[in-house]
XYZ file of C-alpha atoms in Angstrom:
551
model
C -13.989 42.109 15.340
C -14.101 38.268 16.558
C -16.422 36.425 13.416
C -19.266 34.430 15.545
C -18.321 30.886 15.373
C -21.084 28.769 13.622
C -22.606 25.229 11.952
C -19.992 25.226 8.970
C -17.110 26.051 11.553
C -18.418 23.109 13.937
C -18.489 20.909 11.242
C -15.006 20.965 9.680
C -13.834 20.653 13.628
C -15.587 17.720 14.042
C -13.756 16.986 9.904
C -10.383 17.467 11.221
C -11.003 15.955 14.222
C -11.413 13.205 11.706
C -8.451 12.836 10.869
C -9.553 14.481 7.755
C -7.085 17.695 6.675
C -7.889 18.221 3.122
C -11.816 18.265 1.577
C -12.256 18.302 -1.724
C -14.552 18.863 -4.725
C -15.838 21.964 -6.804
C -16.905 25.496 -6.629
C -21.006 25.824 -6.236
C -23.273 29.875 -5.177
C -25.164 27.056 -2.183
C -22.170 26.249 -1.137
C -19.589 29.103 -1.794
C -20.761 30.903 2.060
C -19.450 27.357 3.200
C -16.319 27.083 1.569
C -15.156 30.928 2.757
C -15.208 29.123 6.768
C -12.889 25.837 4.284
C -10.696 28.431 3.139
C -10.318 30.524 6.542
C -10.010 27.027 8.767
C -5.972 26.027 10.426
C -6.291 22.326 10.163
C -8.803 21.183 6.634
C -7.085 22.590 3.775
C -9.848 23.245 0.443
C -8.379 21.063 -2.734
C -10.700 21.914 -6.302
C -10.634 19.479 -8.751
C -11.252 19.608 -11.713
C -15.308 18.436 -11.877
C -17.285 16.486 -8.828
C -16.269 13.176 -10.095
C -12.843 13.610 -10.621
C -13.068 14.375 -6.333
C -15.564 11.937 -5.224
C -12.478 9.435 -6.987
C -9.920 11.936 -4.943
C -11.662 11.469 -2.621
C -11.694 7.811 -2.360
C -7.924 7.170 -2.822
C -7.189 9.872 0.329
C -9.765 7.925 2.203
C -7.937 4.658 1.200
C -4.562 5.981 2.869
C -5.955 7.949 5.235
C -8.293 8.555 8.472
C -11.485 9.079 5.828
C -11.700 11.306 2.947
C -14.196 14.287 2.066
C -15.416 15.952 -0.829
C -18.290 18.962 -1.593
C -20.437 19.776 -4.272
C -22.946 21.402 -5.027
C -26.570 20.397 -4.811
C -28.057 18.565 -7.637
C -25.937 19.334 -10.841
C -22.648 18.227 -8.846
C -23.751 15.992 -6.029
C -25.107 13.942 -8.925
C -22.301 14.438 -11.215
C -19.656 12.701 -7.871
C -22.676 9.465 -7.076
C -20.756 7.620 -9.234
C -17.555 8.217 -7.522
C -19.302 7.543 -4.647
C -21.172 3.586 -5.212
C -17.315 3.022 -5.161
C -16.542 4.246 -2.046
C -19.645 2.467 -0.678
C -19.009 -0.691 -2.645
C -16.126 -1.289 -1.434
C -16.329 0.053 2.903
C -14.432 3.588 1.919
C -15.044 6.345 5.266
C -15.958 9.583 2.404
C -17.698 12.614 3.718
C -20.122 14.061 0.950
C -21.219 17.763 1.621
C -23.456 19.026 -0.916
C -24.784 22.310 -0.583
C -27.944 23.112 -0.845
C -31.149 26.519 -1.022
C -31.425 28.239 1.484
C -33.841 26.135 4.227
C -36.830 29.353 3.294
C -36.453 28.156 -0.462
C -36.664 24.692 0.379
C -39.295 25.055 3.521
C -41.587 27.638 0.109
C -41.084 24.925 -2.737
C -39.067 27.575 -4.921
C -38.624 26.493 -8.489
C -34.816 27.054 -7.927
C -32.220 26.162 -10.195
C -30.285 22.859 -10.003
C -33.376 21.447 -9.231
C -35.905 19.436 -11.510
C -38.850 21.505 -10.791
C -41.220 20.905 -9.385
C -40.604 21.978 -5.596
C -39.835 18.519 -3.524
C -35.372 19.364 -2.744
C -34.819 15.885 -1.862
C -34.676 13.618 -4.887
C -31.524 13.636 -4.406
C -31.201 13.607 -0.650
C -33.796 9.673 -1.143
C -31.158 8.493 -3.702
C -27.967 10.125 -1.718
C -29.062 7.606 0.688
C -28.831 4.047 -1.145
C -24.557 4.063 -1.431
C -24.188 5.519 2.335
C -24.207 4.593 6.015
C -26.366 7.219 7.338
C -27.663 11.338 5.695
C -28.729 14.012 7.557
C -30.236 17.329 6.058
C -29.312 20.308 8.460
C -31.381 22.697 10.409
C -29.945 24.812 12.364
C -31.908 22.848 15.762
C -30.759 19.906 14.819
C -27.089 20.295 12.309
C -24.239 19.545 15.107
C -26.514 16.917 16.768
C -27.112 14.568 12.438
C -23.129 15.952 11.840
C -22.396 13.411 14.863
C -24.653 11.268 13.975
C -23.711 10.376 11.285
C -19.625 11.249 11.091
C -20.445 7.983 13.665
C -22.514 5.957 11.752
C -19.948 6.906 8.400
C -16.941 5.845 10.362
C -18.242 2.840 12.283
C -19.454 1.445 9.313
C -16.383 2.589 6.993
C -19.013 3.896 4.348
C -19.808 7.176 3.510
C -21.613 9.940 5.017
C -24.262 12.694 3.569
C -24.643 16.551 5.430
C -27.284 18.789 2.135
C -26.106 22.233 4.168
C -28.504 24.860 4.225
C -26.224 28.134 2.621
C -28.312 29.894 6.006
C -27.919 26.723 8.339
C -23.949 26.701 7.301
C -24.124 30.677 8.956
C -26.317 29.806 12.410
C -24.461 29.394 15.261
C -22.961 26.439 17.291
C -20.699 25.758 19.843
C -17.423 24.735 19.534
C -17.191 20.704 20.281
C -15.751 20.415 23.544
C -15.695 16.140 23.761
C -13.206 14.287 20.471
C -16.134 12.509 18.851
C -16.069 8.252 19.647
C -16.132 5.884 17.340
C -16.825 2.760 19.650
C -17.423 -1.062 18.191
C -19.840 -2.629 19.135
C -19.330 -4.851 21.941
C -19.608 -8.980 21.812
C -21.383 -10.812 24.028
C -19.267 -13.051 26.282
C -21.202 -15.832 25.658
C -21.055 -15.426 21.899
C -17.012 -15.312 22.479
C -16.964 -18.570 23.953
C -19.362 -20.084 21.977
C -17.025 -18.571 18.785
C -13.544 -20.060 20.961
C -15.116 -23.613 21.733
C -16.296 -24.487 17.941
C -13.321 -23.005 16.424
C -10.600 -24.546 18.533
C -12.462 -28.178 17.572
C -12.112 -26.913 14.287
C -8.037 -25.613 14.564
C -7.504 -28.960 17.080
C -8.194 -30.984 14.542
C -6.682 -29.217 11.200
C -2.723 -29.960 10.238
C -2.216 -27.979 6.985
C -4.005 -24.372 8.159
C -3.649 -21.095 5.808
C -5.113 -17.903 6.160
C -6.324 -15.608 4.063
C -6.701 -12.569 4.461
C -8.754 -9.344 1.678
C -9.519 -5.295 1.530
C -11.569 -5.770 4.966
C -9.190 -6.674 6.832
C -7.574 -3.087 6.493
C -10.562 -1.302 6.225
C -12.077 -1.955 9.288
C -7.203 -1.205 10.960
C -7.174 -4.895 11.599
C -3.420 -4.965 9.279
C -1.096 -4.522 12.856
C -2.690 -7.862 14.271
C -2.651 -9.702 11.458
C 1.358 -9.529 10.757
C 1.892 -10.228 14.346
C -0.303 -12.965 13.768
C 1.726 -14.129 10.808
C 5.438 -13.473 12.527
C 4.485 -15.639 16.664
C 2.101 -18.342 13.906
C 4.323 -18.808 10.914
C 1.518 -20.458 8.019
C 0.622 -20.154 5.006
C -1.153 -16.162 3.717
C -1.911 -14.991 0.788
C -4.573 -11.809 -0.053
C -6.643 -11.402 -3.185
C -5.998 -8.302 -5.596
C -7.996 -5.557 -3.709
C -6.349 -6.443 -0.385
C -2.774 -6.806 -1.471
C -0.355 -4.643 0.958
C -2.016 -5.693 2.949
C 0.391 -8.156 4.478
C 4.641 -8.400 4.322
C 4.714 -9.921 1.291
C 8.908 -10.049 1.401
C 7.522 -12.185 5.154
C 8.016 -16.433 5.443
C 5.372 -18.234 4.541
C 4.119 -15.531 2.459
C 2.728 -17.147 -1.250
C 1.060 -14.680 -3.259
C -2.208 -12.788 -4.551
C -5.375 -15.852 -5.243
C -7.214 -16.062 -7.839
C -9.814 -18.975 -7.834
C -8.143 -21.346 -10.859
C -6.476 -18.835 -12.079
C -3.640 -18.424 -8.995
C -0.422 -20.226 -9.794
C -0.555 -24.255 -8.197
C 1.912 -23.457 -5.753
C -0.831 -20.235 -4.076
C -3.769 -22.687 -5.650
C -2.109 -25.574 -2.710
C -1.199 -23.707 -0.285
C -4.759 -22.198 0.535
C -7.430 -24.467 -0.593
C -5.042 -27.652 -0.019
C -5.689 -26.984 3.951
C -7.584 -28.911 6.503
C -9.042 -24.915 7.464
C -8.685 -21.620 5.477
C -8.848 -18.371 7.695
C -10.513 -15.990 5.607
C -10.788 -12.667 7.212
C -12.198 -9.380 5.494
C -12.778 -11.712 2.363
C -15.405 -11.608 -0.788
C -15.108 -13.744 -3.397
C -15.630 -11.379 -6.687
C -16.450 -12.314 -10.273
C -12.959 -10.197 -11.214
C -11.069 -11.219 -8.292
C -11.354 -15.326 -7.923
C -12.021 -15.473 -12.048
C -15.370 -15.937 -12.044
C -16.300 -17.546 -8.367
C -13.039 -20.237 -8.827
C -12.075 -20.419 -6.040
C -11.523 -23.856 -4.099
C -12.816 -23.198 -0.835
C -15.804 -25.046 0.370
C -17.674 -24.210 3.870
C -16.751 -27.174 5.647
C -12.801 -26.076 5.545
C -13.629 -22.636 6.436
C -13.367 -20.028 9.022
C -14.882 -17.005 8.117
C -14.306 -13.786 9.698
C -16.680 -10.272 8.729
C -16.892 -6.925 10.105
C -20.377 -8.388 11.971
C -20.966 -11.662 12.472
C -18.265 -14.893 11.984
C -18.710 -18.590 10.485
C -16.934 -21.263 11.600
C -18.039 -24.974 9.329
C -21.650 -23.813 8.534
C -22.450 -22.034 12.036
C -22.733 -18.382 11.600
C -21.760 -16.166 15.581
C -23.509 -12.881 14.702
C -22.569 -9.838 16.909
C -19.404 -10.621 16.843
C -16.618 -7.776 16.306
C -14.701 -9.015 13.651
C -11.308 -7.899 15.528
C -12.851 -9.678 18.868
C -13.085 -12.126 16.000
C -9.297 -12.705 14.982
C -8.426 -11.643 18.180
C -9.529 -15.317 19.319
C -8.071 -17.404 16.618
C -4.478 -15.703 16.785
C -4.696 -16.749 20.631
C -5.677 -20.071 19.677
C -3.239 -20.788 16.894
C -0.766 -19.743 19.849
C -1.420 -22.228 22.111
C -1.672 -24.905 18.746
C 0.998 -25.965 16.532
C 0.398 -26.864 12.724
C 2.800 -27.972 10.064
C 5.118 -25.252 8.725
C 3.816 -23.297 5.550
C 5.768 -24.589 2.221
C 8.760 -22.608 0.945
C 7.633 -19.897 -1.702
C 9.344 -21.625 -5.398
C 12.464 -18.536 -6.305
C 11.967 -15.746 -8.303
C 14.933 -16.575 -10.421
C 16.462 -13.566 -11.852
C 14.903 -11.242 -15.330
C 17.447 -9.646 -17.384
C 15.711 -7.580 -18.998
C 16.406 -7.435 -23.174
C 16.022 -5.728 -26.102
C 12.585 -6.704 -27.202
C 9.643 -4.679 -27.732
C 7.063 -4.012 -25.013
C 4.951 -6.729 -24.041
C 2.479 -6.894 -20.504
C 4.538 -9.420 -19.572
C 8.125 -8.011 -20.207
C 6.137 -4.813 -18.632
C 5.585 -6.185 -15.434
C 8.530 -7.995 -14.522
C 10.712 -4.175 -15.714
C 8.163 -2.525 -13.252
C 8.767 -5.372 -10.374
C 12.169 -4.701 -10.029
C 12.035 -0.791 -9.115
C 8.925 -1.078 -6.658
C 10.365 0.391 -3.523
C 9.291 -0.441 -0.023
C 5.971 2.456 1.145
C 5.516 2.533 -2.433
C 1.416 3.360 -3.419
C 0.535 1.789 -6.689
C -2.421 2.977 -8.194
C -3.989 0.668 -10.622
C -7.017 1.232 -13.207
C -9.438 -1.267 -13.436
C -8.223 -2.990 -16.813
C -4.499 -4.933 -17.496
C -3.196 -3.118 -14.966
C -4.701 -4.592 -11.797
C -4.464 -7.502 -12.961
C -0.988 -7.345 -13.849
C -0.367 -5.510 -10.889
C -1.762 -9.039 -8.625
C 1.784 -10.744 -9.928
C 3.890 -8.432 -7.987
C 5.693 -9.227 -5.199
C 5.303 -5.909 -3.043
C 7.876 -4.547 -0.998
C 7.743 -3.515 3.154
C 5.433 -0.685 3.513
C 4.412 -0.821 -0.337
C 0.386 -1.509 -0.831
C -1.706 -1.294 -3.983
C -4.765 0.021 -4.881
C -7.673 -1.123 -6.378
C -11.540 -1.108 -7.737
C -11.674 -4.692 -8.471
C -15.843 -4.456 -7.190
C -17.360 -1.306 -8.460
C -15.040 -0.765 -11.367
C -15.221 2.447 -12.754
C -12.817 2.696 -15.516
C -11.105 6.196 -14.776
C -10.513 5.845 -10.964
C -7.221 5.421 -10.670
C -5.576 8.668 -11.671
C -7.889 11.087 -9.788
C -7.138 8.509 -6.605
C -3.965 8.917 -7.299
C -4.247 12.582 -6.299
C -6.083 12.192 -3.455
C -3.431 9.573 -2.141
C -0.383 11.485 -3.500
C -2.225 14.538 -1.151
C -2.488 12.049 2.247
C 0.868 11.860 1.636
C 2.809 13.578 0.092
C 5.851 11.835 0.973
C 5.744 8.643 -0.702
C 6.420 8.309 -3.764
C 3.393 7.460 -5.998
C 3.051 5.346 -8.724
C -0.205 5.529 -11.028
C -0.723 2.043 -14.257
C -3.803 2.879 -16.040
C -4.883 1.851 -19.890
C -6.175 4.781 -22.226
C -9.481 4.389 -22.293
C -9.483 4.792 -18.954
C -7.543 7.887 -18.995
C -9.114 9.397 -21.239
C -12.206 9.641 -18.936
C -9.907 11.422 -15.642
C -7.321 12.971 -17.503
C -7.777 16.502 -16.257
C -6.182 16.260 -13.065
C -3.679 15.740 -13.866
C -4.058 20.052 -14.452
C -4.279 19.715 -10.013
C -2.014 16.965 -9.377
C 0.314 20.647 -11.689
C -1.246 22.601 -9.738
C -0.012 21.445 -6.478
C 3.450 20.528 -7.138
C 3.054 16.415 -7.202
C 5.174 14.150 -8.681
C 3.631 10.704 -9.321
C 5.327 8.484 -11.450
C 2.768 7.224 -14.410
C 2.774 4.563 -16.111
C 0.344 5.361 -19.145
C 0.071 1.503 -21.109
C -0.663 2.891 -24.781
C -3.011 -0.133 -25.562
C -4.884 1.688 -29.071
C -8.459 1.282 -27.125
C -10.465 -0.802 -24.452
C -7.984 -4.128 -24.407
C -9.825 -5.577 -21.790
C -13.227 -5.048 -24.143
C -11.616 -6.754 -26.970
C -11.014 -9.852 -25.124
C -14.372 -10.560 -23.472
C -16.524 -8.852 -26.403
C -15.982 -6.864 -29.977
C -12.170 -7.617 -30.567
C -12.903 -6.049 -33.793
C -15.367 -3.542 -33.056
C -15.250 -0.113 -33.262
C -16.731 0.485 -30.782
C -13.601 -0.983 -28.537
C -11.713 1.589 -30.213
C -10.885 4.734 -28.880
C -9.054 8.171 -30.476
C -5.744 8.160 -31.115
C -4.088 11.380 -28.167
C -0.817 12.988 -28.244
C -0.317 11.755 -24.607
C 3.138 12.690 -23.708
C 2.206 16.540 -24.249
C -0.786 16.160 -22.563
C 0.760 17.086 -18.634
C 2.077 20.377 -20.826
C -1.176 21.279 -22.448
C -3.188 21.411 -18.228
C -0.525 23.065 -16.770
C 0.709 26.958 -17.547
C 3.843 25.896 -15.762
C 4.832 22.713 -16.383
C 7.645 20.789 -14.044
C 6.899 17.634 -15.311
C 9.011 15.175 -17.334
C 7.342 12.861 -20.087
C 8.483 9.859 -22.581
C 7.146 7.644 -24.604
C 8.634 4.042 -24.599
C 8.211 1.133 -26.711
C 11.092 -1.223 -25.251
C 12.008 -2.544 -22.645
C 15.172 -1.234 -22.185
C 14.223 2.117 -22.237
C 11.179 1.680 -20.080
C 14.218 0.028 -17.269
C 16.213 3.466 -17.999
C 13.720 5.667 -17.688
C 12.857 3.948 -14.364
C 15.814 3.913 -12.712
C 15.995 7.517 -12.975
C 12.814 8.252 -11.395
C 13.589 6.932 -7.715
C 13.349 10.112 -6.246
C 10.885 12.524 -8.438
C 10.925 15.973 -8.206
C 8.556 16.816 -11.218
C 4.993 14.821 -12.486
C 6.424 12.157 -14.660
C 4.470 10.761 -17.295
C 6.279 7.696 -19.334
C 3.755 6.454 -22.561
C 4.556 3.084 -22.404
C 3.120 1.497 -26.003
C 1.916 -2.815 -26.229
C 0.568 -4.541 -28.174
C -3.073 -3.935 -28.572
C -4.917 -7.353 -28.101
C -1.403 -8.735 -25.622
C -3.070 -9.323 -21.516
C -1.919 -10.242 -18.132
C -2.157 -14.388 -17.879
C -4.173 -13.469 -15.132
C -6.756 -11.483 -17.226
C -7.036 -13.881 -20.226
C -8.069 -16.251 -17.669
C -10.650 -13.674 -15.581
C -12.475 -12.296 -19.290
C -12.919 -16.435 -20.605
C -14.675 -16.024 -17.240
C -16.476 -12.627 -17.728
C -17.066 -13.435 -21.878
C -18.680 -16.551 -20.346
C -21.509 -15.574 -17.815
C -22.278 -12.797 -19.461
C -23.427 -15.203 -22.740
C -25.715 -16.805 -20.291
């Protein structure tokens, strides 16, 4: 007897059609019957996580390297645990679908005192909370389910931000008709009048500019502009850079790429290339305090052309309703017509020899630089890891995943699990501090269960080094418990095939990394670093944060 087609099947088919091949989460009694359909689905795989917060981080990491991501939680207790992760996805424009298994519709209508509720008969408390961190949300019933699933998915993919679906247990089992046509997400069309006006003002700006530079960042990647930006830089060589969140957007081996721009904390060469121009074109940038060393960027409004997802600016004039793709296409066409001064030549990096000294932040990052490979996915947690990664020069196809806007420490470890799930054929390198890792370390168990082989560089500097640099260098609130890091994988898997090392010298790290060109199993390297040592960029950032926090 053929199983009837249901709302649960419709939702899973739509997810698969959007490029979501895995569903992260934690089972709970309100989502178990939906999970039966997940297990039976041919194109969407269930990926259980250690907790809901980790599942949200994993779905976020998955979505950053795939089309979109998804997680499943139970009502109330589960969804609130995941909310921090969803807020990070919202802040940083990552499309993640949050499916919440909820009590049956009848129980909700009657206001019954169900478990996982606040005991007041109101089943929409958490739905209302979720609306602050989602592009669209819906409570599904048997009449609206298929329509609302499509609406929320379209809004999520269009805005590149999370969507929320409350799925009552009985609604998941209701009959539905399979989708006939694919879910099409159309970008709003820009009016010809707006395009013409933008082109005119941009041409006037660029015609009078000899020195032009391009600064692009993470929103350009989120909205699919990486291919056109790379072609543009080949066709019209000019100085170009990203902020930290956009690392990997450009081919960093390409002539004209000058490095990572960090406002006043940038090298003199990068500052001059990006700031000392007649016009700097900013595509998808967000000048966050941590990315600009406390808003130290020197880019006057009159000097810049700015492209954002739904509006662009030339000097002081905004052009609303102009799509990002249309604005970039227009600027690329104008640059092909005009000529500018050639980009400055990037200084040579010089040869670095690994010495026999103890590991420091500088020696650590120089050693890591030597062993990066094309197409690596590098995840760096907020703190010394993320700000050290800013100085890396990436090989072709490599990218860096960081979360400096939302800045939730512990994010990167489950995100690495999600990224490896999405891209099993690429090497994943995770760099995280000991304080951050203690928050989400359980997901190493999921990595081992699924046979993943990431390279984990665990930076042991005895606590919250970033916080020490900002305030309270010797206060015990910046201390953490001392863990035996190299024994963690064995504790988290009965059949662990992990390899673990503890290194204190630069040459030791070099020897270990040389063995991991093609890792066959999870590799954890505990990297012992000085307690108060900071990457140069982070030293400047922490001074700015301390000053601003002090008023």
